JSON list of C-alpha atoms in Angstrom, two decimals:
[
{"chain": "A", "resi": 980, "resn": "MET", "atom": "CA", "xyz": [88.86, 38.76, 74.75]},
{"chain": "A", "resi": 981, "resn": "ALA", "atom": "CA", "xyz": [88.84, 36.47, 77.76]},
{"chain": "A", "resi": 982, "resn": "GLU", "atom": "CA", "xyz": [88.37, 38.07, 81.14]},
{"chain": "A", "resi": 983, "resn": "GLU", "atom": "CA", "xyz": [91.55, 38.07, 83.27]},
{"chain": "A", "resi": 984, "resn": "THR", "atom": "CA", "xyz": [91.20, 36.10, 86.49]},
{"chain": "A", "resi": 985, "resn": "GLY", "atom": "CA", "xyz": [93.15, 35.75, 89.75]},
{"chain": "A", "resi": 986, "resn": "LEU", "atom": "CA", "xyz": [92.93, 33.63, 92.85]},
{"chain": "A", "resi": 987, "resn": "PHE", "atom": "CA", "xyz": [91.15, 34.80, 95.98]},
{"chain": "A", "resi": 988, "resn": "VAL", "atom": "CA", "xyz": [93.04, 33.35, 98.95]},
{"chain": "A", "resi": 989, "resn": "TYR", "atom": "CA", "xyz": [90.97, 32.34, 102.03]},
{"chain": "A", "resi": 990, "resn": "GLY", "atom": "CA", "xyz": [93.40, 30.70, 104.37]},
{"chain": "A", "resi": 991, "resn": "ILE", "atom": "CA", "xyz": [96.36, 28.36, 104.92]},
{"chain": "A", "resi": 992, "resn": "VAL", "atom": "CA", "xyz": [95.79, 24.79, 106.11]},
{"chain": "A", "resi": 993, "resn": "PRO", "atom": "CA", "xyz": [97.80, 21.55, 106.43]},
{"chain": "A", "resi": 994, "resn": "SER", "atom": "CA", "xyz": [98.41, 19.94, 103.03]},
{"chain": "A", "resi": 995, "resn": "ASP", "atom": "CA", "xyz": [96.11, 16.97, 103.66]},
{"chain": "A", "resi": 996, "resn": "VAL", "atom": "CA", "xyz": [92.99, 19.17, 104.06]},
{"chain": "A", "resi": 997, "resn": "GLU", "atom": "CA", "xyz": [90.44, 18.93, 101.26]},
{"chain": "A", "resi": 998, "resn": "PRO", "atom": "CA", "xyz": [88.05, 21.80, 100.47]},
{"chain": "A", "resi": 999, "resn": "THR", "atom": "CA", "xyz": [84.46, 21.21, 101.45]},
{"chain": "A", "resi": 1000, "resn": "PRO", "atom": "CA", "xyz": [82.81, 20.04, 98.21]},
{"chain": "A", "resi": 1001, "resn": "ASP", "atom": "CA", "xyz": [79.71, 22.26, 98.42]},
{"chain": "A", "resi": 1002, "resn": "ALA", "atom": "CA", "xyz": [81.32, 25.33, 99.98]},
{"chain": "A", "resi": 1003, "resn": "PRO", "atom": "CA", "xyz": [80.59, 28.37, 97.77]},
{"chain": "A", "resi": 1004, "resn": "GLY", "atom": "CA", "xyz": [83.38, 30.81, 97.20]},
{"chain": "A", "resi": 1005, "resn": "VAL", "atom": "CA", "xyz": [83.21, 34.58, 96.75]},
{"chain": "A", "resi": 1006, "resn": "GLY", "atom": "CA", "xyz": [81.98, 36.27, 93.57]},
{"chain": "A", "resi": 1007, "resn": "ASP", "atom": "CA", "xyz": [78.84, 36.21, 91.49]},
{"chain": "A", "resi": 1008, "resn": "PRO", "atom": "CA", "xyz": [78.46, 33.45, 90.54]},
{"chain": "A", "resi": 1009, "resn": "PRO", "atom": "CA", "xyz": [80.43, 31.91, 93.43]},
{"chain": "A", "resi": 1010, "resn": "GLY", "atom": "CA", "xyz": [83.80, 30.44, 92.48]},
{"chain": "A", "resi": 1011, "resn": "GLU", "atom": "CA", "xyz": [84.74, 26.81, 93.16]},
{"chain": "A", "resi": 1012, "resn": "VAL", "atom": "CA", "xyz": [87.04, 26.49, 96.15]},
{"chain": "A", "resi": 1013, "resn": "THR", "atom": "CA", "xyz": [90.19, 24.45, 95.51]},
{"chain": "A", "resi": 1014, "resn": "ALA", "atom": "CA", "xyz": [93.52, 23.86, 97.21]},
{"chain": "A", "resi": 1015, "resn": "VAL", "atom": "CA", "xyz": [97.00, 24.86, 96.06]},
{"chain": "A", "resi": 1016, "resn": "ARG", "atom": "CA", "xyz": [99.54, 22.63, 97.85]},
{"chain": "A", "resi": 1017, "resn": "HIS", "atom": "CA", "xyz": [103.22, 23.08, 98.64]},
{"chain": "A", "resi": 1018, "resn": "GLY", "atom": "CA", "xyz": [105.18, 21.02, 101.12]},
{"chain": "A", "resi": 1019, "resn": "GLU", "atom": "CA", "xyz": [103.25, 20.59, 104.37]},
{"chain": "A", "resi": 1020, "resn": "LEU", "atom": "CA", "xyz": [100.85, 23.41, 103.49]},
{"chain": "A", "resi": 1021, "resn": "ALA", "atom": "CA", "xyz": [97.89, 24.18, 101.26]},
{"chain": "A", "resi": 1022, "resn": "ALA", "atom": "CA", "xyz": [96.07, 27.40, 100.50]},
{"chain": "A", "resi": 1023, "resn": "LEU", "atom": "CA", "xyz": [92.31, 27.40, 99.96]},
{"chain": "A", "resi": 1024, "resn": "VAL", "atom": "CA", "xyz": [91.54, 29.55, 96.90]},
{"chain": "A", "resi": 1025, "resn": "SER", "atom": "CA", "xyz": [88.90, 30.27, 94.29]},
{"chain": "A", "resi": 1026, "resn": "GLU", "atom": "CA", "xyz": [89.07, 31.96, 90.90]},
{"chain": "A", "resi": 1027, "resn": "VAL", "atom": "CA", "xyz": [87.75, 35.54, 90.64]},
{"chain": "A", "resi": 1028, "resn": "PRO", "atom": "CA", "xyz": [87.83, 38.17, 87.87]},
{"chain": "A", "resi": 1029, "resn": "LEU", "atom": "CA", "xyz": [90.71, 40.59, 88.43]},
{"chain": "A", "resi": 1030, "resn": "GLU", "atom": "CA", "xyz": [88.50, 43.51, 87.50]},
{"chain": "A", "resi": 1031, "resn": "GLY", "atom": "CA", "xyz": [85.45, 42.31, 89.37]},
{"chain": "A", "resi": 1032, "resn": "PRO", "atom": "CA", "xyz": [84.33, 44.07, 92.57]},
{"chain": "A", "resi": 1033, "resn": "LEU", "atom": "CA", "xyz": [84.74, 42.23, 95.86]},
{"chain": "A", "resi": 1034, "resn": "GLY", "atom": "CA", "xyz": [83.42, 43.23, 99.25]},
{"chain": "A", "resi": 1035, "resn": "ARG", "atom": "CA", "xyz": [79.71, 42.55, 98.95]},
{"chain": "A", "resi": 1036, "resn": "PRO", "atom": "CA", "xyz": [78.11, 41.25, 102.14]},
{"chain": "A", "resi": 1037, "resn": "ALA", "atom": "CA", "xyz": [77.63, 37.92, 100.38]},
{"chain": "A", "resi": 1038, "resn": "ASP", "atom": "CA", "xyz": [81.40, 37.77, 99.69]},
{"chain": "A", "resi": 1039, "resn": "LEU", "atom": "CA", "xyz": [82.29, 38.36, 103.33]},
{"chain": "A", "resi": 1040, "resn": "THR", "atom": "CA", "xyz": [79.76, 35.76, 104.39]},
{"chain": "A", "resi": 1041, "resn": "ALA", "atom": "CA", "xyz": [81.22, 33.20, 101.98]},
{"chain": "A", "resi": 1042, "resn": "TYR", "atom": "CA", "xyz": [84.75, 33.95, 103.24]},
{"chain": "A", "resi": 1043, "resn": "GLN", "atom": "CA", "xyz": [83.77, 33.54, 106.90]},
{"chain": "A", "resi": 1044, "resn": "GLU", "atom": "CA", "xyz": [81.62, 30.46, 106.33]},
{"chain": "A", "resi": 1045, "resn": "LEU", "atom": "CA", "xyz": [84.47, 28.74, 104.49]},
{"chain": "A", "resi": 1046, "resn": "LEU", "atom": "CA", "xyz": [87.02, 29.52, 107.24]},
{"chain": "A", "resi": 1047, "resn": "ASP", "atom": "CA", "xyz": [84.64, 28.68, 110.11]},
{"chain": "A", "resi": 1048, "resn": "GLY", "atom": "CA", "xyz": [83.56, 25.47, 108.40]},
{"chain": "A", "resi": 1049, "resn": "THR", "atom": "CA", "xyz": [87.17, 24.43, 107.87]},
{"chain": "A", "resi": 1050, "resn": "VAL", "atom": "CA", "xyz": [88.18, 25.03, 111.49]},
{"chain": "A", "resi": 1051, "resn": "ALA", "atom": "CA", "xyz": [85.65, 22.39, 112.49]},
{"chain": "A", "resi": 1052, "resn": "VAL", "atom": "CA", "xyz": [87.94, 19.76, 111.01]},
{"chain": "A", "resi": 1053, "resn": "ALA", "atom": "CA", "xyz": [91.42, 21.30, 110.79]},
{"chain": "A", "resi": 1054, "resn": "PRO", "atom": "CA", "xyz": [93.51, 24.26, 111.95]},
{"chain": "A", "resi": 1055, "resn": "ILE", "atom": "CA", "xyz": [93.52, 27.26, 109.60]},
{"chain": "A", "resi": 1056, "resn": "LEU", "atom": "CA", "xyz": [95.40, 30.53, 109.28]},
{"chain": "A", "resi": 1057, "resn": "PRO", "atom": "CA", "xyz": [93.02, 33.15, 107.92]},
{"chain": "A", "resi": 1058, "resn": "VAL", "atom": "CA", "xyz": [94.32, 35.29, 105.08]},
{"chain": "A", "resi": 1059, "resn": "ARG", "atom": "CA", "xyz": [93.07, 38.89, 105.16]},
{"chain": "A", "resi": 1060, "resn": "PHE", "atom": "CA", "xyz": [89.74, 39.27, 103.34]},
{"chain": "A", "resi": 1061, "resn": "GLY", "atom": "CA", "xyz": [90.14, 40.57, 99.78]},
{"chain": "A", "resi": 1062, "resn": "THR", "atom": "CA", "xyz": [93.60, 39.06, 99.16]},
{"chain": "A", "resi": 1063, "resn": "VAL", "atom": "CA", "xyz": [93.82, 38.22, 95.43]},
{"chain": "A", "resi": 1064, "resn": "VAL", "atom": "CA", "xyz": [96.95, 36.98, 93.62]},
{"chain": "A", "resi": 1065, "resn": "THR", "atom": "CA", "xyz": [97.64, 36.49, 89.95]},
{"chain": "A", "resi": 1066, "resn": "GLY", "atom": "CA", "xyz": [97.71, 32.68, 89.94]},
{"chain": "A", "resi": 1067, "resn": "SER", "atom": "CA", "xyz": [98.82, 29.45, 91.58]},
{"chain": "A", "resi": 1068, "resn": "ASP", "atom": "CA", "xyz": [102.51, 30.27, 91.14]},
{"chain": "A", "resi": 1069, "resn": "ALA", "atom": "CA", "xyz": [102.07, 33.34, 93.35]},
{"chain": "A", "resi": 1070, "resn": "VAL", "atom": "CA", "xyz": [100.29, 31.15, 95.95]},
{"chain": "A", "resi": 1071, "resn": "VAL", "atom": "CA", "xyz": [103.19, 28.65, 95.90]},
{"chain": "A", "resi": 1072, "resn": "ASP", "atom": "CA", "xyz": [105.66, 31.51, 96.32]},
{"chain": "A", "resi": 1073, "resn": "LEU", "atom": "CA", "xyz": [103.74, 32.67, 99.44]},
{"chain": "A", "resi": 1074, "resn": "LEU", "atom": "CA", "xyz": [103.71, 29.18, 100.91]},
{"chain": "A", "resi": 1075, "resn": "ASP", "atom": "CA", "xyz": [107.39, 28.63, 100.14]},
{"chain": "A", "resi": 1076, "resn": "ALA", "atom": "CA", "xyz": [108.55, 31.94, 101.54]},
{"chain": "A", "resi": 1077, "resn": "HIS", "atom": "CA", "xyz": [106.85, 31.41, 104.91]},
{"chain": "A", "resi": 1078, "resn": "HIS", "atom": "CA", "xyz": [106.55, 27.63, 105.00]},
{"chain": "A", "resi": 1079, "resn": "ASP", "atom": "CA", "xyz": [108.10, 26.91, 108.39]},
{"chain": "A", "resi": 1080, "resn": "ARG", "atom": "CA", "xyz": [106.41, 29.83, 110.16]},
{"chain": "A", "resi": 1081, "resn": "PHE", "atom": "CA", "xyz": [102.99, 28.87, 108.77]},
{"chain": "A", "resi": 1082, "resn": "ALA", "atom": "CA", "xyz": [103.51, 25.19, 109.62]},
{"chain": "A", "resi": 1083, "resn": "ASP", "atom": "CA", "xyz": [104.55, 26.00, 113.20]},
{"chain": "A", "resi": 1084, "resn": "ALA", "atom": "CA", "xyz": [101.50, 28.23, 113.66]},
{"chain": "A", "resi": 1085, "resn": "LEU", "atom": "CA", "xyz": [99.17, 25.52, 112.40]},
{"chain": "A", "resi": 1086, "resn": "ASP", "atom": "CA", "xyz": [100.73, 23.03, 114.82]},
{"chain": "A", "resi": 1087, "resn": "GLU", "atom": "CA", "xyz": [100.01, 25.45, 117.68]},
{"chain": "A", "resi": 1088, "resn": "LEU", "atom": "CA", "xyz": [96.42, 25.91, 116.52]},
{"chain": "A", "resi": 1089, "resn": "GLU", "atom": "CA", "xyz": [95.71, 22.18, 116.33]},
{"chain": "A", "resi": 1090, "resn": "GLY", "atom": "CA", "xyz": [92.64, 21.41, 118.46]},
{"chain": "A", "resi": 1091, "resn": "ARG", "atom": "CA", "xyz": [91.96, 25.13, 119.17]},
{"chain": "A", "resi": 1092, "resn": "ILE", "atom": "CA", "xyz": [89.06, 27.31, 118.07]},
{"chain": "A", "resi": 1093, "resn": "GLN", "atom": "CA", "xyz": [87.90, 30.85, 118.65]},
{"chain": "A", "resi": 1094, "resn": "TYR", "atom": "CA", "xyz": [84.78, 31.91, 120.48]},
{"chain": "A", "resi": 1095, "resn": "THR", "atom": "CA", "xyz": [83.68, 35.54, 120.73]},
{"chain": "A", "resi": 1096, "resn": "VAL", "atom": "CA", "xyz": [81.57, 36.81, 123.59]},
{"chain": "A", "resi": 1097, "resn": "HIS", "atom": "CA", "xyz": [79.51, 39.91, 122.78]},
{"chain": "A", "resi": 1098, "resn": "ALA", "atom": "CA", "xyz": [77.38, 41.40, 125.55]},
{"chain": "A", "resi": 1099, "resn": "ARG", "atom": "CA", "xyz": [75.18, 44.49, 125.30]},
{"chain": "A", "resi": 1100, "resn": "PHE", "atom": "CA", "xyz": [73.43, 46.48, 127.99]},
{"chain": "A", "resi": 1101, "resn": "ASP", "atom": "CA", "xyz": [69.67, 46.88, 127.99]},
{"chain": "A", "resi": 1102, "resn": "GLU", "atom": "CA", "xyz": [69.48, 50.66, 127.64]},
{"chain": "A", "resi": 1103, "resn": "ALA", "atom": "CA", "xyz": [66.45, 51.35, 129.84]},
{"chain": "A", "resi": 1104, "resn": "THR", "atom": "CA", "xyz": [67.68, 49.12, 132.66]},
{"chain": "A", "resi": 1105, "resn": "LEU", "atom": "CA", "xyz": [71.18, 50.53, 132.50]},
{"chain": "A", "resi": 1106, "resn": "ILE", "atom": "CA", "xyz": [70.07, 54.18, 132.60]},
{"chain": "A", "resi": 1107, "resn": "ALA", "atom": "CA", "xyz": [67.63, 53.47, 135.42]},
{"chain": "A", "resi": 1108, "resn": "GLY", "atom": "CA", "xyz": [70.51, 51.99, 137.41]},
{"chain": "A", "resi": 1109, "resn": "ILE", "atom": "CA", "xyz": [72.77, 54.96, 136.67]},
{"chain": "A", "resi": 1110, "resn": "LEU", "atom": "CA", "xyz": [70.12, 57.45, 137.82]},
{"chain": "A", "resi": 1111, "resn": "ALA", "atom": "CA", "xyz": [69.42, 55.39, 140.95]},
{"chain": "A", "resi": 1112, "resn": "ASP", "atom": "CA", "xyz": [73.13, 55.45, 141.84]},
{"chain": "A", "resi": 1113, "resn": "ASN", "atom": "CA", "xyz": [73.77, 59.09, 140.92]},
{"chain": "A", "resi": 1114, "resn": "PRO", "atom": "CA", "xyz": [71.58, 61.66, 142.68]},
{"chain": "A", "resi": 1115, "resn": "ALA", "atom": "CA", "xyz": [72.99, 64.55, 140.62]},
{"chain": "A", "resi": 1116, "resn": "ALA", "atom": "CA", "xyz": [72.14, 62.83, 137.35]},
{"chain": "A", "resi": 1117, "resn": "ALA", "atom": "CA", "xyz": [68.69, 61.91, 138.67]},
{"chain": "A", "resi": 1118, "resn": "ASP", "atom": "CA", "xyz": [68.09, 65.57, 139.63]},
{"chain": "A", "resi": 1119, "resn": "LEU", "atom": "CA", "xyz": [69.06, 66.71, 136.12]},
{"chain": "A", "resi": 1120, "resn": "ALA", "atom": "CA", "xyz": [66.78, 64.10, 134.60]},
{"chain": "A", "resi": 1121, "resn": "ASP", "atom": "CA", "xyz": [63.90, 65.48, 136.65]},
{"chain": "A", "resi": 1122, "resn": "GLN", "atom": "CA", "xyz": [64.74, 69.04, 135.61]},
{"chain": "A", "resi": 1123, "resn": "VAL", "atom": "CA", "xyz": [64.61, 68.32, 131.86]},
{"chain": "A", "resi": 1124, "resn": "LYS", "atom": "CA", "xyz": [61.57, 66.03, 131.99]},
{"chain": "A", "resi": 1125, "resn": "GLY", "atom": "CA", "xyz": [58.76, 67.62, 129.97]},
{"chain": "A", "resi": 1126, "resn": "GLN", "atom": "CA", "xyz": [60.84, 70.73, 129.25]},
{"chain": "A", "resi": 1127, "resn": "PRO", "atom": "CA", "xyz": [61.47, 72.05, 125.72]},
{"chain": "A", "resi": 1128, "resn": "GLU", "atom": "CA", "xyz": [64.91, 71.10, 124.40]},
{"chain": "A", "resi": 1129, "resn": "VAL", "atom": "CA", "xyz": [65.78, 74.75, 123.70]},
{"chain": "A", "resi": 1130, "resn": "THR", "atom": "CA", "xyz": [65.29, 75.90, 127.30]},
{"chain": "A", "resi": 1131, "resn": "SER", "atom": "CA", "xyz": [66.84, 72.81, 128.88]},
{"chain": "A", "resi": 1132, "resn": "ARG", "atom": "CA", "xyz": [69.74, 72.40, 126.46]},
{"chain": "A", "resi": 1133, "resn": "GLU", "atom": "CA", "xyz": [72.50, 73.02, 129.04]},
{"chain": "A", "resi": 1134, "resn": "GLN", "atom": "CA", "xyz": [71.06, 70.55, 131.55]},
{"chain": "A", "resi": 1135, "resn": "ARG", "atom": "CA", "xyz": [70.54, 67.94, 128.81]},
{"chain": "A", "resi": 1136, "resn": "ILE", "atom": "CA", "xyz": [74.19, 68.26, 127.73]},
{"chain": "A", "resi": 1137, "resn": "ARG", "atom": "CA", "xyz": [75.41, 67.84, 131.32]},
{"chain": "A", "resi": 1138, "resn": "LEU", "atom": "CA", "xyz": [73.09, 64.87, 131.85]},
{"chain": "A", "resi": 1139, "resn": "GLY", "atom": "CA", "xyz": [74.28, 63.26, 128.59]},
{"chain": "A", "resi": 1140, "resn": "GLU", "atom": "CA", "xyz": [77.93, 63.68, 129.66]},
{"chain": "A", "resi": 1141, "resn": "MET", "atom": "CA", "xyz": [77.24, 62.11, 133.06]},
{"chain": "A", "resi": 1142, "resn": "ILE", "atom": "CA", "xyz": [75.41, 59.14, 131.56]},
{"chain": "A", "resi": 1143, "resn": "SER", "atom": "CA", "xyz": [78.07, 58.67, 128.89]},
{"chain": "A", "resi": 1144, "resn": "GLN", "atom": "CA", "xyz": [80.83, 58.57, 131.52]},
{"chain": "A", "resi": 1145, "resn": "ALA", "atom": "CA", "xyz": [78.84, 56.15, 133.66]},
{"chain": "A", "resi": 1146, "resn": "VAL", "atom": "CA", "xyz": [78.25, 53.84, 130.65]},
{"chain": "A", "resi": 1147, "resn": "GLU", "atom": "CA", "xyz": [81.96, 53.88, 129.86]},
{"chain": "A", "resi": 1148, "resn": "LEU", "atom": "CA", "xyz": [82.84, 52.96, 133.45]},
{"chain": "A", "resi": 1149, "resn": "ALA", "atom": "CA", "xyz": [80.22, 50.19, 133.45]},
{"chain": "A", "resi": 1150, "resn": "ARG", "atom": "CA", "xyz": [81.59, 48.82, 130.17]},
{"chain": "A", "resi": 1151, "resn": "GLU", "atom": "CA", "xyz": [85.16, 48.78, 131.46]},
{"chain": "A", "resi": 1152, "resn": "ALA", "atom": "CA", "xyz": [84.08, 46.93, 134.61]},
{"chain": "A", "resi": 1153, "resn": "GLU", "atom": "CA", "xyz": [81.94, 44.41, 132.71]},
{"chain": "A", "resi": 1154, "resn": "ASN", "atom": "CA", "xyz": [84.58, 43.72, 130.10]},
{"chain": "A", "resi": 1155, "resn": "ARG", "atom": "CA", "xyz": [87.15, 43.17, 132.85]},
{"chain": "A", "resi": 1156, "resn": "HIS", "atom": "CA", "xyz": [84.75, 40.84, 134.63]},
{"chain": "A", "resi": 1157, "resn": "VAL", "atom": "CA", "xyz": [84.14, 38.76, 131.49]},
{"chain": "A", "resi": 1158, "resn": "LEU", "atom": "CA", "xyz": [87.90, 38.49, 130.81]},
{"chain": "A", "resi": 1159, "resn": "ASP", "atom": "CA", "xyz": [88.63, 37.51, 134.40]},
{"chain": "A", "resi": 1160, "resn": "LEU", "atom": "CA", "xyz": [85.81, 34.95, 134.38]},
{"chain": "A", "resi": 1161, "resn": "LEU", "atom": "CA", "xyz": [86.59, 33.25, 131.07]},
{"chain": "A", "resi": 1162, "resn": "SER", "atom": "CA", "xyz": [90.34, 33.66, 130.53]},
{"chain": "A", "resi": 1163, "resn": "PRO", "atom": "CA", "xyz": [91.23, 30.74, 132.86]},
{"chain": "A", "resi": 1164, "resn": "LEU", "atom": "CA", "xyz": [89.20, 28.47, 130.54]},
{"chain": "A", "resi": 1165, "resn": "ALA", "atom": "CA", "xyz": [91.02, 29.63, 127.37]},
{"chain": "A", "resi": 1166, "resn": "VAL", "atom": "CA", "xyz": [94.52, 29.46, 125.90]},
{"chain": "A", "resi": 1167, "resn": "ALA", "atom": "CA", "xyz": [94.43, 33.17, 125.08]},
{"chain": "A", "resi": 1168, "resn": "ALA", "atom": "CA", "xyz": [92.02, 36.12, 125.24]},
{"chain": "A", "resi": 1169, "resn": "ALA", "atom": "CA", "xyz": [91.79, 39.26, 123.11]},
{"chain": "A", "resi": 1170, "resn": "PRO", "atom": "CA", "xyz": [89.65, 42.26, 124.08]},
{"chain": "A", "resi": 1171, "resn": "ARG", "atom": "CA", "xyz": [87.86, 43.78, 121.11]},
{"chain": "A", "resi": 1172, "resn": "PRO", "atom": "CA", "xyz": [86.71, 47.40, 120.68]},
{"chain": "A", "resi": 1173, "resn": "PRO", "atom": "CA", "xyz": [83.01, 48.09, 121.28]},
{"chain": "A", "resi": 1174, "resn": "SER", "atom": "CA", "xyz": [80.81, 48.01, 118.21]},
{"chain": "A", "resi": 1175, "resn": "ASN", "atom": "CA", "xyz": [78.03, 50.01, 119.85]},
{"chain": "A", "resi": 1176, "resn": "GLU", "atom": "CA", "xyz": [77.86, 52.58, 122.65]},
{"chain": "A", "resi": 1177, "resn": "LEU", "atom": "CA", "xyz": [75.75, 50.11, 124.66]},
{"chain": "A", "resi": 1178, "resn": "ASP", "atom": "CA", "xyz": [78.27, 47.28, 124.43]},
{"chain": "A", "resi": 1179, "resn": "ALA", "atom": "CA", "xyz": [78.97, 45.76, 127.84]},
{"chain": "A", "resi": 1180, "resn": "ALA", "atom": "CA", "xyz": [81.69, 43.35, 126.76]},
{"chain": "A", "resi": 1181, "resn": "ASN", "atom": "CA", "xyz": [83.34, 42.24, 123.56]},
{"chain": "A", "resi": 1182, "resn": "ALA", "atom": "CA", "xyz": [86.19, 39.73, 123.69]},
{"chain": "A", "resi": 1183, "resn": "ALA", "atom": "CA", "xyz": [87.60, 36.79, 121.74]},
{"chain": "A", "resi": 1184, "resn": "PHE", "atom": "CA", "xyz": [88.90, 33.60, 123.31]},
{"chain": "A", "resi": 1185, "resn": "LEU", "atom": "CA", "xyz": [91.08, 30.82, 121.90]},
{"chain": "A", "resi": 1186, "resn": "VAL", "atom": "CA", "xyz": [89.71, 27.60, 123.40]},
{"chain": "A", "resi": 1187, "resn": "GLU", "atom": "CA", "xyz": [91.00, 24.04, 123.48]},
{"chain": "A", "resi": 1188, "resn": "ARG", "atom": "CA", "xyz": [88.42, 21.67, 122.02]},
{"chain": "A", "resi": 1189, "resn": "ASP", "atom": "CA", "xyz": [88.56, 19.46, 125.11]},
{"chain": "A", "resi": 1190, "resn": "ARG", "atom": "CA", "xyz": [87.46, 22.48, 127.21]},
{"chain": "A", "resi": 1191, "resn": "GLU", "atom": "CA", "xyz": [84.83, 23.69, 124.77]},
{"chain": "A", "resi": 1192, "resn": "ASP", "atom": "CA", "xyz": [81.82, 22.43, 126.76]},
{"chain": "A", "resi": 1193, "resn": "GLU", "atom": "CA", "xyz": [83.25, 23.89, 129.97]},
{"chain": "A", "resi": 1194, "resn": "PHE", "atom": "CA", "xyz": [83.77, 27.26, 128.29]},
{"chain": "A", "resi": 1195, "resn": "ILE", "atom": "CA", "xyz": [80.27, 27.32, 126.81]},
{"chain": "A", "resi": 1196, "resn": "GLY", "atom": "CA", "xyz": [78.79, 26.36, 130.16]},
{"chain": "A", "resi": 1197, "resn": "ALA", "atom": "CA", "xyz": [80.58, 29.28, 131.86]},
{"chain": "A", "resi": 1198, "resn": "VAL", "atom": "CA", "xyz": [79.28, 31.73, 129.24]},
{"chain": "A", "resi": 1199, "resn": "GLU", "atom": "CA", "xyz": [75.73, 30.40, 129.65]},
{"chain": "A", "resi": 1200, "resn": "GLU", "atom": "CA", "xyz": [75.98, 30.78, 133.43]},
{"chain": "A", "resi": 1201, "resn": "TYR", "atom": "CA", "xyz": [77.23, 34.34, 133.04]},
{"chain": "A", "resi": 1202, "resn": "ALA", "atom": "CA", "xyz": [74.38, 35.14, 130.63]},
{"chain": "A", "resi": 1203, "resn": "ASP", "atom": "CA", "xyz": [71.80, 33.77, 133.05]},
{"chain": "A", "resi": 1204, "resn": "GLN", "atom": "CA", "xyz": [73.19, 35.78, 135.97]},
{"chain": "A", "resi": 1205, "resn": "ARG", "atom": "CA", "xyz": [73.24, 39.05, 134.00]},
{"chain": "A", "resi": 1206, "resn": "GLN", "atom": "CA", "xyz": [70.11, 38.60, 131.89]},
{"chain": "A", "resi": 1207, "resn": "LYS", "atom": "CA", "xyz": [68.17, 41.43, 133.60]},
{"chain": "A", "resi": 1208, "resn": "LEU", "atom": "CA", "xyz": [70.79, 44.00, 132.55]},
{"chain": "A", "resi": 1209, "resn": "ILE", "atom": "CA", "xyz": [72.73, 42.42, 129.68]},
{"chain": "A", "resi": 1210, "resn": "ARG", "atom": "CA", "xyz": [71.95, 40.43, 126.53]},
{"chain": "A", "resi": 1211, "resn": "THR", "atom": "CA", "xyz": [74.81, 38.02, 125.78]},
{"chain": "A", "resi": 1212, "resn": "ARG", "atom": "CA", "xyz": [75.73, 36.37, 122.45]},
{"chain": "A", "resi": 1213, "resn": "LEU", "atom": "CA", "xyz": [78.29, 33.62, 122.02]},
{"chain": "A", "resi": 1214, "resn": "LEU", "atom": "CA", "xyz": [79.70, 33.38, 118.48]},
{"chain": "A", "resi": 1215, "resn": "GLY", "atom": "CA", "xyz": [81.58, 30.27, 117.44]},
{"chain": "A", "resi": 1216, "resn": "PRO", "atom": "CA", "xyz": [83.29, 28.05, 116.84]},
{"chain": "A", "resi": 1217, "resn": "LEU", "atom": "CA", "xyz": [85.23, 30.43, 114.59]},
{"chain": "A", "resi": 1218, "resn": "ALA", "atom": "CA", "xyz": [88.54, 30.54, 112.80]},
{"chain": "A", "resi": 1219, "resn": "PRO", "atom": "CA", "xyz": [91.19, 32.29, 114.94]},
{"chain": "A", "resi": 1220, "resn": "TYR", "atom": "CA", "xyz": [90.71, 35.74, 113.38]},
{"chain": "A", "resi": 1221, "resn": "ASP", "atom": "CA", "xyz": [91.71, 37.62, 116.55]},
{"chain": "A", "resi": 1222, "resn": "PHE", "atom": "CA", "xyz": [94.80, 35.58, 117.33]},
{"chain": "A", "resi": 1223, "resn": "VAL", "atom": "CA", "xyz": [96.84, 34.80, 114.22]},
{"chain": "A", "resi": 1224, "resn": "GLY", "atom": "CA", "xyz": [96.57, 35.28, 110.49]},
{"chain": "A", "resi": 1225, "resn": "ALA", "atom": "CA", "xyz": [98.83, 34.41, 107.57]},
{"chain": "A", "resi": 1226, "resn": "HIS", "atom": "CA", "xyz": [99.24, 38.12, 106.72]},
{"chain": "A", "resi": 1227, "resn": "GLN", "atom": "CA", "xyz": [100.54, 38.78, 110.27]},
{"chain": "A", "resi": 1228, "resn": "LEU", "atom": "CA", "xyz": [103.03, 35.95, 110.10]},
{"chain": "A", "resi": 1229, "resn": "ALA", "atom": "CA", "xyz": [104.19, 37.00, 106.64]},
{"chain": "A", "resi": 1230, "resn": "GLY", "atom": "CA", "xyz": [104.74, 40.56, 107.85]}
]
């Protein structure tokens, strides 16, 4: 009996966009990425077994690489990872039901790409600065130094709470600084939740292509200025994951 298959949907693009010939799709082995077209729109899809597991790291990587590779040449509306429909008729129904909304969103995204700025504190430098600025915390740190954890448990808890609060305040200030610095160079900005307790800033920016070099230069300047305390990563160009997706527009 033949294995039942469906279509994994990656994203919505203008109808004249062709899939990258060598782009691997999700699954094992990877499916061939094709386009289902309707009106002014197309959906990038690949065939997957309906009973097959999805969600491997390799699948997420294939999904992101396809979307990020596509945004280099055309606007794209990401479809939520893991969206599988029964066949091309279901894809056409999706495109038909939301055609004008999808088309308008793609027009707005023309010439725009996402960059994500992720900055993380150097732990030793950060804590040294907190202790230097907070005599009470520095005193507690001296008290517990070299002491058994059992006998210094109360002081360690208080010290941990003080440091945690100081890190949170430092993160809020740094994130605000990054947003204030870079938002004027972007069409839109979206703060993101921290992925680690030492995160200093995490934010996505929707950037016009003609301001891309200016934006990158500003991030590099920020990274140079903060390099003693913070390690900064710039991710992009990316599909506009943090700003608009087909699933959001479709409700």
